[in-house]
CSV table of C-alpha atoms in Angstrom, one decimal:
chain,number,residue,atom,x,y,z
A,1,SER,CA,71.4,-2.5,-8.5
A,2,GLU,CA,67.9,-3.4,-9.2
A,3,LYS,CA,66.9,-3.2,-12.9
A,4,HIS,CA,63.6,-1.4,-13.5
A,5,ILE,CA,61.5,-2.2,-16.5
A,6,TYR,CA,59.0,0.5,-17.6
A,7,GLU,CA,57.0,-1.3,-20.2
A,8,ASP,CA,54.1,1.1,-20.0
A,9,LYS,CA,56.4,4.1,-20.4
A,10,PHE,CA,57.3,3.6,-24.0
A,11,SER,CA,55.5,3.6,-27.3
A,12,PHE,CA,56.7,3.2,-30.9
A,13,GLU,CA,55.0,4.6,-34.0
A,14,HIS,CA,56.1,4.0,-37.6
A,15,VAL,CA,56.0,6.9,-40.0
A,16,ARG,CA,57.4,6.1,-43.4
A,17,ILE,CA,58.1,8.4,-46.4
A,18,GLU,CA,56.5,7.1,-49.5
A,19,LYS,CA,58.9,6.3,-52.4
A,20,PHE,CA,58.8,8.8,-55.2
A,21,SER,CA,60.0,8.8,-58.8
A,22,ARG,CA,59.1,12.2,-60.1
A,23,ARG,CA,59.3,15.7,-58.8
A,24,TRP,CA,55.5,15.9,-58.1
A,25,SER,CA,55.5,12.6,-56.3
A,26,TYR,CA,58.3,13.8,-54.1
A,27,PHE,CA,56.2,16.8,-53.0
A,28,TRP,CA,53.2,14.4,-52.5
A,29,SER,CA,55.3,12.0,-50.4
A,30,GLN,CA,56.6,15.0,-48.2
A,31,PHE,CA,53.0,16.2,-47.8
A,32,ARG,CA,51.8,12.7,-46.7
A,33,PHE,CA,54.8,12.3,-44.4
A,34,ALA,CA,54.2,15.7,-42.7
A,35,LYS,CA,50.4,14.9,-42.3
A,36,ASP,CA,51.1,11.5,-40.7
A,37,VAL,CA,53.7,13.0,-38.3
A,38,ILE,CA,51.5,15.9,-37.3
A,39,SER,CA,48.6,13.4,-36.6
A,40,ILE,CA,50.8,11.4,-34.3
A,41,VAL,CA,52.2,14.4,-32.5
A,42,ASP,CA,48.6,15.7,-32.0
A,43,LEU,CA,47.5,12.3,-30.7
A,44,TYR,CA,50.3,12.1,-28.1
A,45,ASP,CA,50.2,15.9,-27.4
A,46,PRO,CA,53.8,16.1,-25.9
A,47,HIS,CA,55.0,19.2,-24.1
A,48,ILE,CA,58.2,19.2,-26.2
A,49,VAL,CA,58.9,18.0,-29.7
A,50,VAL,CA,62.4,17.5,-31.1
A,51,ALA,CA,62.2,17.4,-34.9
A,52,SER,CA,65.1,17.3,-37.3
A,53,THR,CA,65.6,19.6,-40.3
A,54,HIS,CA,64.8,16.5,-42.4
A,55,SER,CA,61.1,16.9,-41.3
A,56,PRO,CA,59.3,19.0,-43.9
A,57,ILE,CA,59.8,22.6,-43.0
A,58,PHE,CA,56.1,23.4,-43.7
A,59,SER,CA,55.1,21.2,-40.8
A,60,TRP,CA,57.0,23.2,-38.1
A,61,LYS,CA,54.1,25.5,-37.2
A,62,LYS,CA,51.7,22.6,-36.8
A,63,LEU,CA,54.2,20.5,-34.9
A,64,SER,CA,54.6,23.4,-32.4
A,65,ASN,CA,50.9,24.3,-31.9
A,66,GLY,CA,51.3,25.3,-28.2
A,67,ARG,CA,54.2,22.9,-27.6
A,68,LYS,CA,57.9,23.7,-27.4
A,69,LEU,CA,59.5,22.9,-30.7
A,70,VAL,CA,63.2,22.1,-30.7
A,71,ILE,CA,64.9,21.8,-34.1
A,72,SER,CA,67.8,19.4,-34.5
A,73,ALA,CA,69.7,21.1,-37.2
A,74,HIS,CA,72.3,18.8,-38.7
A,75,ASN,CA,72.4,20.2,-42.2
A,76,THR,CA,72.5,23.8,-43.5
A,77,PHE,CA,69.8,25.4,-45.5
A,78,TRP,CA,72.2,26.9,-48.0
A,79,PRO,CA,76.0,26.3,-48.7
A,80,LYS,CA,78.3,28.0,-46.1
A,81,GLY,CA,79.1,31.6,-47.1
A,82,LEU,CA,76.7,31.5,-50.1
A,83,PRO,CA,73.3,32.9,-48.9
A,84,PRO,CA,70.5,32.6,-51.4
A,85,ARG,CA,70.6,35.3,-54.1
A,86,SER,CA,68.3,34.0,-56.8
A,87,LEU,CA,64.6,34.7,-56.7
A,88,LYS,CA,63.9,31.1,-56.1
A,89,GLY,CA,66.5,30.9,-53.3
A,90,ARG,CA,65.2,34.1,-51.6
A,91,THR,CA,61.6,32.9,-51.9
A,92,ARG,CA,62.5,29.6,-50.2
A,93,LYS,CA,64.4,31.4,-47.5
A,94,ALA,CA,61.4,33.7,-46.8
A,95,LEU,CA,59.1,30.6,-46.5
A,96,ILE,CA,61.6,29.0,-44.1
A,97,GLU,CA,61.7,32.2,-42.0
A,98,MET,CA,57.9,32.1,-41.8
A,99,GLN,CA,57.9,28.6,-40.4
A,100,ALA,CA,61.0,29.3,-38.2
A,101,ALA,CA,58.7,31.6,-36.1
A,102,ALA,CA,57.5,28.3,-34.5
A,103,ILE,CA,60.9,27.3,-33.2
A,104,ASP,CA,61.7,27.6,-29.5
A,105,ALA,CA,65.2,26.3,-29.5
A,106,ALA,CA,67.7,24.6,-31.8
A,107,ILE,CA,70.4,22.0,-31.3
A,108,CYS,CA,73.0,22.2,-34.1
A,109,THR,CA,75.8,20.0,-35.3
A,110,SER,CA,77.9,22.9,-36.5
A,111,SER,CA,78.4,26.7,-35.9
A,112,GLU,CA,77.2,27.2,-39.5
A,113,CYS,CA,73.9,25.5,-38.7
A,114,ALA,CA,73.6,27.7,-35.6
A,115,GLN,CA,74.4,30.8,-37.6
A,116,GLN,CA,71.8,30.0,-40.2
A,117,ILE,CA,69.1,29.2,-37.6
A,118,SER,CA,69.9,32.6,-36.0
A,119,GLU,CA,69.6,34.3,-39.4
A,120,LEU,CA,66.3,32.6,-40.1
A,121,THR,CA,64.9,33.7,-36.8
A,122,ALA,CA,66.3,37.3,-36.9
A,123,GLY,CA,68.6,36.5,-34.0
A,124,ARG,CA,65.8,35.2,-31.7
A,125,ILE,CA,67.2,31.6,-31.6
A,126,GLN,CA,70.9,31.1,-31.0
A,127,GLY,CA,71.3,27.4,-31.6
A,128,GLU,CA,73.4,25.3,-29.2
A,129,VAL,CA,76.2,23.4,-30.9
A,130,ALA,CA,76.9,19.7,-30.2
A,131,CYS,CA,75.2,18.2,-27.1
A,132,PRO,CA,74.1,21.0,-24.8
A,133,GLN,CA,72.0,20.9,-21.7
A,134,ILE,CA,69.4,22.9,-23.6
A,135,VAL,CA,66.8,23.2,-20.8
A,136,ASP,CA,69.3,25.2,-18.7
A,137,LYS,CA,69.4,27.9,-21.3
A,138,TYR,CA,65.7,27.7,-22.4
A,139,PRO,CA,63.8,27.1,-19.2
A,140,ILE,CA,60.5,25.5,-19.5
A,141,GLU,CA,57.6,26.9,-17.5
A,142,GLN,CA,57.2,25.3,-14.0
A,143,ARG,CA,54.9,22.3,-13.8
A,144,THR,CA,53.7,20.3,-10.9
A,145,SER,CA,54.1,17.1,-13.0
A,146,VAL,CA,55.7,16.1,-16.3
A,147,ARG,CA,54.4,13.8,-19.0
A,148,ASN,CA,54.6,12.8,-22.6
A,149,LEU,CA,58.1,13.3,-24.0
A,150,MET,CA,58.6,12.4,-27.7
A,151,PHE,CA,61.6,11.7,-29.9
A,152,LEU,CA,60.7,12.3,-33.5
A,153,GLY,CA,63.3,11.1,-36.1
A,154,ARG,CA,65.4,8.2,-37.3
A,155,LEU,CA,66.0,5.5,-34.7
A,156,GLU,CA,69.8,5.5,-34.9
A,157,ALA,CA,72.3,5.2,-32.1
A,158,ALA,CA,74.1,8.3,-33.4
A,159,LYS,CA,70.9,10.3,-32.8
A,160,GLY,CA,71.2,10.0,-29.1
A,161,ILE,CA,68.2,7.7,-28.5
A,162,PHE,CA,70.1,5.5,-26.0
A,163,MET,CA,71.3,8.6,-24.2
A,164,LEU,CA,67.7,9.8,-24.0
A,165,LEU,CA,66.6,6.4,-22.8
A,166,ASP,CA,69.3,6.4,-20.0
A,167,ALA,CA,68.2,9.9,-18.9
A,168,PHE,CA,64.6,8.8,-18.9
A,169,GLU,CA,65.3,5.8,-16.7
A,170,LYS,CA,67.1,8.1,-14.2
A,171,ILE,CA,64.0,10.3,-13.7
A,172,ALA,CA,61.1,8.0,-14.3
A,173,ASP,CA,60.9,6.9,-10.7
A,174,PHE,CA,60.5,10.5,-9.6
A,175,HIS,CA,57.8,11.2,-12.2
A,176,PRO,CA,55.3,8.4,-12.3
A,177,ASP,CA,53.1,10.0,-15.0
A,178,LEU,CA,56.1,10.5,-17.4
A,179,THR,CA,56.0,8.7,-20.7
A,180,LEU,CA,58.4,8.6,-23.7
A,181,ALA,CA,57.3,8.0,-27.3
A,182,PHE,CA,59.7,7.1,-30.0
A,183,VAL,CA,58.3,8.0,-33.5
A,184,GLY,CA,60.2,6.9,-36.5
A,185,ASP,CA,62.2,3.9,-37.7
A,186,GLY,CA,65.8,3.0,-38.3
A,187,THR,CA,68.6,0.4,-37.8
A,188,ALA,CA,68.5,0.8,-34.0
A,189,GLU,CA,64.8,0.1,-33.6
A,190,ASN,CA,65.0,-3.5,-32.5
A,191,GLU,CA,67.9,-2.8,-30.0
A,192,LEU,CA,65.9,0.1,-28.6
A,193,LYS,CA,62.8,-2.0,-28.1
A,194,ALA,CA,64.9,-4.7,-26.5
A,195,ARG,CA,66.4,-2.2,-24.0
């Protein structure tokens, strides 16, 4: 079969977290990271953003901003079976709940992650566990054309970036305006660029 190359369909952006040595420098590095990520998302203006729970929680509302926000939850917010009871823990949970209002869907690595997402969204979001076909359950509004997909996260094979690339290649011929941006860095970056 003929191999198609879509050089104008992909873009790569580097967003790095600054190193930190103290508690306040950690918060500053998270703030800078969130600001840089939000700027890039606003620049590309994708219809859908998939962001992991490693992205700063306080950035979720700005990442959404009229877009569909899908959270990839591969870690829990509190230990299984131990919901926050301290004032600090309950305050943190309340802040997460406020940001979770921006979530449109969630892909979870465990039932516990899905349960906690459901709790944080008052049952509005029932996260899909493992590798679902999420669009079947959360239909996106009909459009005459599609454009600007974005993967936001670490560029690692285990994150499904090559599966995403394969799926993109299968539909790109049918949607000439479609683009795919990979934002992040990781050990699979060079292999991804080569493919």
